[in-house]
Amino acid sequence: MFIEHLQLTNYRNYESLNLDLSPKINVFIGENAQGKTNVMESIYVLAMAKSHRTSNDKELIRWDADYGKIEGVVQNRYGNFPMELSISKKGKKGKVNHLEQTKLSNYIGQMNVVMFAPEDLNVVKGSPQVRRRFIDMEIGQISPVYLHELLTFQKLLKQRNHLLKINHGKQQIDDVLFAIYTEQYIHSAVQIIRKRFHFIELLQEWAEPIHSGISRGLEKLTINYRPIAGLNPDWSTEEMVTYLEQKLAEVKKRELERGVTLVGPHRDDLQFSVNGYDVQTYGSQGQQRTTALSLKLAEIELIKKETKETPILLLDDVLSELDDYRQSHLLNTIQGEVQTFVTTTSVDGIHHETIQHAKMFHVKQGEIKK
């Protein structure tokens, strides 16, 4: 899969931009704050209908404009098709092959991307919230139904939290209504947790040998999904439901005191271990970077296996963050197979032949020249 053409209208610092792209390597060179990352971000937004940099969609629209638009022509194994995402104060609208998608969850997954930026190191060393977002975004690309389930869960969590909030500090609650909300919440939570367990199991299968290769066989990477409730991935749905019922009964008093739901997938986490040690706590910066790189390369292979399409790789100012060995490993892996976009201030320090044969774009003050 690759994107043949990209067109931006009123996006960030671009009033208008039209680019014909290479199906292999595309390198955007320029100083900082010139618009390189904006191009990279636009491809991500076209695929995912949201930015990896901001949750405020208004920031994506060019200053003083009423709307922004990203258009692309995508090639997959069946042929090419246009995609379009419009952003305005009223929200976002997505079109695939000129047909407007009634739900964005139907739109996502048409074009698959893997983003690797310096902030992706936070997947390893950042907060649990960052890791949960990583899981949800990646599962959503290979399983659009997961996005429906996630939206349902978030709605039920909001309803349950609202009931807890209005009864905040009270010893009693409307038990009938609360029981209904809790039952619906538990069944939705279990669906999310089971999907996450399965995804991490698949990710582990790909990431472990990749990490071993990068570390020259010296390190073994283990990825574990850590539900706050302590659920076991081998349990049946019924066993998980029963266990969550017990856990929520145990914390009911505390939930009333605090006014929030204390147990569920919105509080779960991922753990990355190398040779049995927690990378987040005990890993060196090199080990954390190797773990993040292994995850991204594993994502490519996982998406390829699940969708039968090779995803597009976005490397935003990340090559300079990797030493020569990790740089070469990454570029050797993608060579000739994965359409890749690279942003960098200079290619002088990158000696790999893949970059030497790339299509170069020079970015300066929101203008791009070949």
Tab-separated table of C-alpha atoms in Angstrom, residues 29-274:
chain	number	residue	atom	x	y	z
A	29	ILE	CA	14.560	18.248	4.372
A	30	GLY	CA	14.470	21.597	6.109
A	31	GLU	CA	15.139	23.555	9.258
A	32	ASN	CA	12.815	23.250	12.232
A	33	ALA	CA	9.409	25.008	12.197
A	34	GLN	CA	9.239	25.164	8.375
A	35	GLY	CA	6.403	22.660	7.840
A	36	LYS	CA	8.073	19.241	7.473
A	37	THR	CA	6.177	17.632	10.338
A	38	ASN	CA	2.926	19.207	9.122
A	39	VAL	CA	3.171	17.171	5.900
A	40	MET	CA	3.909	14.029	7.888
A	41	GLU	CA	1.034	14.749	10.249
A	42	SER	CA	-1.380	15.331	7.353
A	43	ILE	CA	-0.743	11.790	6.042
A	44	TYR	CA	-1.350	10.399	9.521
A	45	VAL	CA	-4.572	12.418	9.881
A	46	LEU	CA	-5.757	11.310	6.432
A	47	ALA	CA	-5.401	7.709	7.605
A	48	MET	CA	-6.490	7.950	11.249
A	49	ALA	CA	-8.881	10.951	11.237
A	50	LYS	CA	-6.967	12.388	14.184
A	51	SER	CA	-3.581	13.907	14.854
A	52	HIS	CA	-0.746	12.317	16.817
A	53	ARG	CA	0.242	15.815	18.011
A	54	THR	CA	-2.980	17.452	19.197
A	55	SER	CA	-6.503	16.543	20.246
A	56	ASN	CA	-7.772	19.969	19.143
A	57	ASP	CA	-8.806	19.651	15.487
A	58	LYS	CA	-9.059	23.441	15.104
A	59	GLU	CA	-5.252	23.591	15.271
A	60	LEU	CA	-5.109	21.641	11.996
A	61	ILE	CA	-6.935	24.386	10.075
A	62	ARG	CA	-4.815	27.177	8.608
A	63	TRP	CA	-4.979	30.467	10.439
A	64	ASP	CA	-8.028	32.574	9.409
A	65	ALA	CA	-9.496	29.755	7.263
A	66	ASP	CA	-12.933	28.235	7.883
A	67	TYR	CA	-11.937	24.691	6.991
A	68	GLY	CA	-9.023	22.456	6.137
A	69	LYS	CA	-8.859	19.526	3.742
A	70	ILE	CA	-6.509	16.609	3.129
A	71	GLU	CA	-6.838	14.575	-0.064
A	72	GLY	CA	-4.854	11.582	-1.193
A	73	VAL	CA	-4.818	8.950	-3.911
A	74	VAL	CA	-4.024	5.598	-2.326
A	75	GLN	CA	-2.823	2.463	-4.099
A	76	ASN	CA	-3.494	-0.974	-2.629
A	77	ARG	CA	-3.519	-4.489	-4.083
A	78	TYR	CA	-6.921	-3.902	-5.708
A	79	GLY	CA	-6.059	-0.606	-7.435
A	80	ASN	CA	-6.084	3.065	-6.516
A	81	PHE	CA	-8.807	5.120	-4.838
A	82	PRO	CA	-9.174	8.680	-3.517
A	83	MET	CA	-9.505	9.525	0.186
A	84	GLU	CA	-10.584	12.866	1.573
A	85	LEU	CA	-10.864	14.276	5.084
A	86	SER	CA	-12.464	17.687	5.657
A	87	ILE	CA	-12.052	19.495	8.971
A	88	SER	CA	-14.257	22.383	10.076
A	89	LYS	CA	-15.769	23.872	13.222
A	90	LYS	CA	-18.664	21.436	12.767
A	91	GLY	CA	-16.345	18.421	12.921
A	92	LYS	CA	-14.730	16.033	10.444
A	93	LYS	CA	-16.093	14.312	7.355
A	94	GLY	CA	-14.348	11.468	5.570
A	95	LYS	CA	-14.811	10.213	2.025
A	96	VAL	CA	-13.471	7.025	0.481
A	97	ASN	CA	-13.763	6.665	-3.294
A	98	HIS	CA	-15.943	9.828	-3.286
A	99	LEU	CA	-18.443	8.203	-0.882
A	100	GLU	CA	-18.978	9.994	2.429
A	101	GLN	CA	-18.587	7.646	5.406
A	102	THR	CA	-21.415	7.984	7.916
A	103	LYS	CA	-19.039	7.097	10.762
A	104	LEU	CA	-15.344	7.868	11.061
A	105	SER	CA	-14.865	4.378	12.485
A	106	ASN	CA	-15.841	3.104	8.990
A	107	TYR	CA	-13.334	5.497	7.420
A	108	ILE	CA	-10.335	4.460	9.548
A	109	GLY	CA	-8.470	1.418	8.297
A	110	GLN	CA	-8.733	2.219	4.586
A	111	MET	CA	-5.132	3.432	4.628
A	112	ASN	CA	-2.796	1.965	7.233
A	113	VAL	CA	0.114	3.924	8.676
A	114	VAL	CA	2.790	3.395	11.294
A	115	MET	CA	4.179	6.592	12.826
A	116	PHE	CA	7.568	6.702	14.533
A	117	ALA	CA	8.456	10.050	16.096
A	118	PRO	CA	10.668	11.035	19.062
A	119	GLU	CA	7.560	11.235	21.252
A	120	ASP	CA	6.926	7.544	20.536
A	121	LEU	CA	9.627	6.820	23.092
A	122	ASN	CA	6.871	7.789	25.533
A	123	VAL	CA	5.103	4.534	24.648
A	124	VAL	CA	7.935	2.894	26.591
A	125	LYS	CA	8.793	5.470	29.248
A	126	GLY	CA	5.686	7.659	29.413
A	127	SER	CA	2.349	7.389	31.203
A	128	PRO	CA	-0.135	4.464	31.029
A	129	GLN	CA	-2.489	6.782	29.118
A	130	VAL	CA	0.035	6.999	26.250
A	131	ARG	CA	0.316	3.211	26.099
A	132	ARG	CA	-3.477	2.724	26.167
A	133	ARG	CA	-3.795	5.182	23.273
A	134	PHE	CA	-1.105	3.249	21.386
A	135	ILE	CA	-3.032	-0.025	21.825
A	136	ASP	CA	-6.377	1.468	20.839
A	137	MET	CA	-5.069	3.241	17.721
A	138	GLU	CA	-3.256	0.165	16.433
A	139	ILE	CA	-6.098	-2.291	17.076
A	140	GLY	CA	-8.469	0.179	15.416
A	141	GLN	CA	-6.441	0.042	12.188
A	142	ILE	CA	-6.707	-3.732	11.842
A	143	SER	CA	-10.147	-4.148	13.430
A	144	PRO	CA	-12.621	-1.314	12.708
A	145	VAL	CA	-15.248	-3.071	14.868
A	146	TYR	CA	-12.950	-2.440	17.850
A	147	LEU	CA	-13.485	1.310	17.419
A	148	HIS	CA	-17.259	0.793	17.704
A	149	GLU	CA	-16.722	-1.280	20.848
A	150	LEU	CA	-14.357	1.323	22.294
A	151	LEU	CA	-16.843	4.148	21.704
A	152	THR	CA	-19.561	2.057	23.373
A	153	PHE	CA	-17.303	1.394	26.356
A	154	GLN	CA	-16.399	5.076	26.711
A	155	LYS	CA	-20.087	6.026	26.619
A	156	LEU	CA	-20.970	3.460	29.314
A	157	LEU	CA	-18.004	4.559	31.438
A	158	LYS	CA	-19.158	8.171	31.175
A	159	GLN	CA	-22.713	7.224	32.236
A	160	ARG	CA	-21.461	5.171	35.192
A	161	ASN	CA	-19.072	7.931	36.269
A	162	HIS	CA	-21.890	10.484	36.052
A	163	LEU	CA	-24.057	8.375	38.369
A	164	LEU	CA	-21.155	8.007	40.796
A	165	LYS	CA	-20.423	11.725	40.616
A	166	ILE	CA	-23.943	12.857	41.441
A	167	ASN	CA	-23.911	10.433	44.380
A	168	HIS	CA	-20.390	11.499	45.362
A	169	GLY	CA	-19.865	11.196	49.122
A	170	LYS	CA	-23.178	9.434	49.749
A	171	GLN	CA	-23.352	6.024	51.384
A	172	GLN	CA	-26.283	4.876	49.229
A	173	ILE	CA	-27.013	4.910	45.506
A	174	ASP	CA	-29.962	3.947	43.299
A	175	ASP	CA	-29.015	0.270	43.283
A	176	VAL	CA	-31.315	-0.763	40.423
A	177	LEU	CA	-30.021	1.863	37.990
A	178	PHE	CA	-26.444	1.427	39.182
A	179	ALA	CA	-26.664	-2.351	38.722
A	180	ILE	CA	-27.912	-1.913	35.128
A	181	TYR	CA	-25.089	0.510	34.292
A	182	THR	CA	-22.530	-1.749	35.947
A	183	GLU	CA	-23.704	-4.867	34.105
A	184	GLN	CA	-23.536	-3.111	30.720
A	185	TYR	CA	-20.173	-1.587	31.626
A	186	ILE	CA	-18.664	-4.958	32.597
A	187	HIS	CA	-19.706	-6.727	29.394
A	188	SER	CA	-18.311	-3.877	27.291
A	189	ALA	CA	-15.085	-3.766	29.347
A	190	VAL	CA	-14.502	-7.491	28.850
A	191	GLN	CA	-14.803	-7.130	25.054
A	192	ILE	CA	-12.129	-4.409	25.097
A	193	ILE	CA	-9.823	-6.333	27.430
A	194	ARG	CA	-10.036	-9.557	25.395
A	195	LYS	CA	-9.212	-7.701	22.163
A	196	ARG	CA	-6.247	-5.998	23.840
A	197	PHE	CA	-4.930	-9.305	25.218
A	198	HIS	CA	-5.111	-10.818	21.732
A	199	PHE	CA	-3.411	-7.836	20.086
A	200	ILE	CA	-0.524	-7.842	22.569
A	201	GLU	CA	-0.087	-11.578	22.039
A	202	LEU	CA	0.275	-10.973	18.273
A	203	LEU	CA	2.570	-7.990	18.822
A	204	GLN	CA	4.794	-10.074	21.096
A	205	GLU	CA	5.188	-12.723	18.381
A	206	TRP	CA	6.613	-10.135	15.974
A	207	ALA	CA	8.463	-7.827	18.388
A	208	GLU	CA	10.486	-10.491	20.230
A	209	PRO	CA	12.563	-11.750	17.237
A	210	ILE	CA	12.919	-8.195	15.866
A	211	HIS	CA	14.265	-6.956	19.214
A	212	SER	CA	16.594	-9.944	19.430
A	213	GLY	CA	17.969	-9.072	15.977
A	214	ILE	CA	18.565	-5.402	16.842
A	215	SER	CA	20.257	-6.337	20.141
A	216	ARG	CA	22.407	-8.955	18.383
A	217	GLY	CA	20.702	-11.730	20.335
A	218	LEU	CA	21.662	-10.299	23.730
A	219	GLU	CA	18.171	-9.218	24.828
A	220	LYS	CA	14.754	-10.802	25.039
A	221	LEU	CA	11.774	-8.457	24.897
A	222	THR	CA	8.540	-9.395	26.653
A	223	ILE	CA	5.315	-7.371	26.321
A	224	ASN	CA	2.528	-7.892	28.852
A	225	TYR	CA	-0.918	-6.360	29.049
A	226	ARG	CA	-1.591	-5.448	32.688
A	227	PRO	CA	-5.285	-5.083	33.543
A	228	ILE	CA	-5.699	-3.191	36.809
A	229	ALA	CA	-8.239	-5.816	37.871
A	230	GLY	CA	-5.693	-8.636	37.489
A	231	LEU	CA	-7.553	-10.610	34.836
A	232	ASN	CA	-6.008	-13.701	33.257
A	233	PRO	CA	-5.871	-13.860	29.416
A	234	ASP	CA	-6.712	-17.585	29.507
A	235	TRP	CA	-10.068	-17.029	31.228
A	236	SER	CA	-13.339	-17.326	29.329
A	237	THR	CA	-15.617	-14.310	28.839
A	238	GLU	CA	-17.896	-15.612	31.613
A	239	GLU	CA	-14.989	-15.963	34.028
A	240	MET	CA	-13.832	-12.434	33.274
A	241	VAL	CA	-17.347	-11.054	33.783
A	242	THR	CA	-17.696	-12.832	37.145
A	243	TYR	CA	-14.279	-11.627	38.282
A	244	LEU	CA	-15.005	-7.990	37.322
A	245	GLU	CA	-18.338	-8.168	39.134
A	246	GLN	CA	-16.485	-9.200	42.291
A	247	LYS	CA	-13.831	-6.516	41.875
A	248	LEU	CA	-16.368	-3.734	41.332
A	249	ALA	CA	-18.379	-4.916	44.359
A	250	GLU	CA	-15.194	-4.694	46.438
A	251	VAL	CA	-14.447	-1.100	45.399
A	252	LYS	CA	-18.044	0.196	45.379
A	253	LYS	CA	-17.607	2.138	48.631
A	254	ARG	CA	-14.386	3.750	47.391
A	255	GLU	CA	-16.004	4.606	44.054
A	256	LEU	CA	-18.823	6.406	45.879
A	257	GLU	CA	-16.284	8.278	47.981
A	258	ARG	CA	-14.292	9.384	44.934
A	259	GLY	CA	-17.089	9.638	42.345
A	260	VAL	CA	-15.301	7.671	39.601
A	261	THR	CA	-15.028	4.125	38.245
A	262	LEU	CA	-11.838	2.593	39.647
A	263	VAL	CA	-11.612	-0.709	37.742
A	264	GLY	CA	-11.589	-1.268	33.984
A	265	PRO	CA	-9.630	-0.960	30.723
A	266	HIS	CA	-9.460	2.844	31.083
A	267	ARG	CA	-6.932	2.260	33.888
A	268	ASP	CA	-4.944	-0.650	32.426
A	269	ASP	CA	-1.321	-0.571	31.289
A	270	LEU	CA	1.382	-2.282	29.224
A	271	GLN	CA	4.674	-3.548	30.602
A	272	PHE	CA	7.838	-3.927	28.534
A	273	SER	CA	10.554	-6.124	29.979
A	274	VAL	CA	14.048	-6.878	28.665
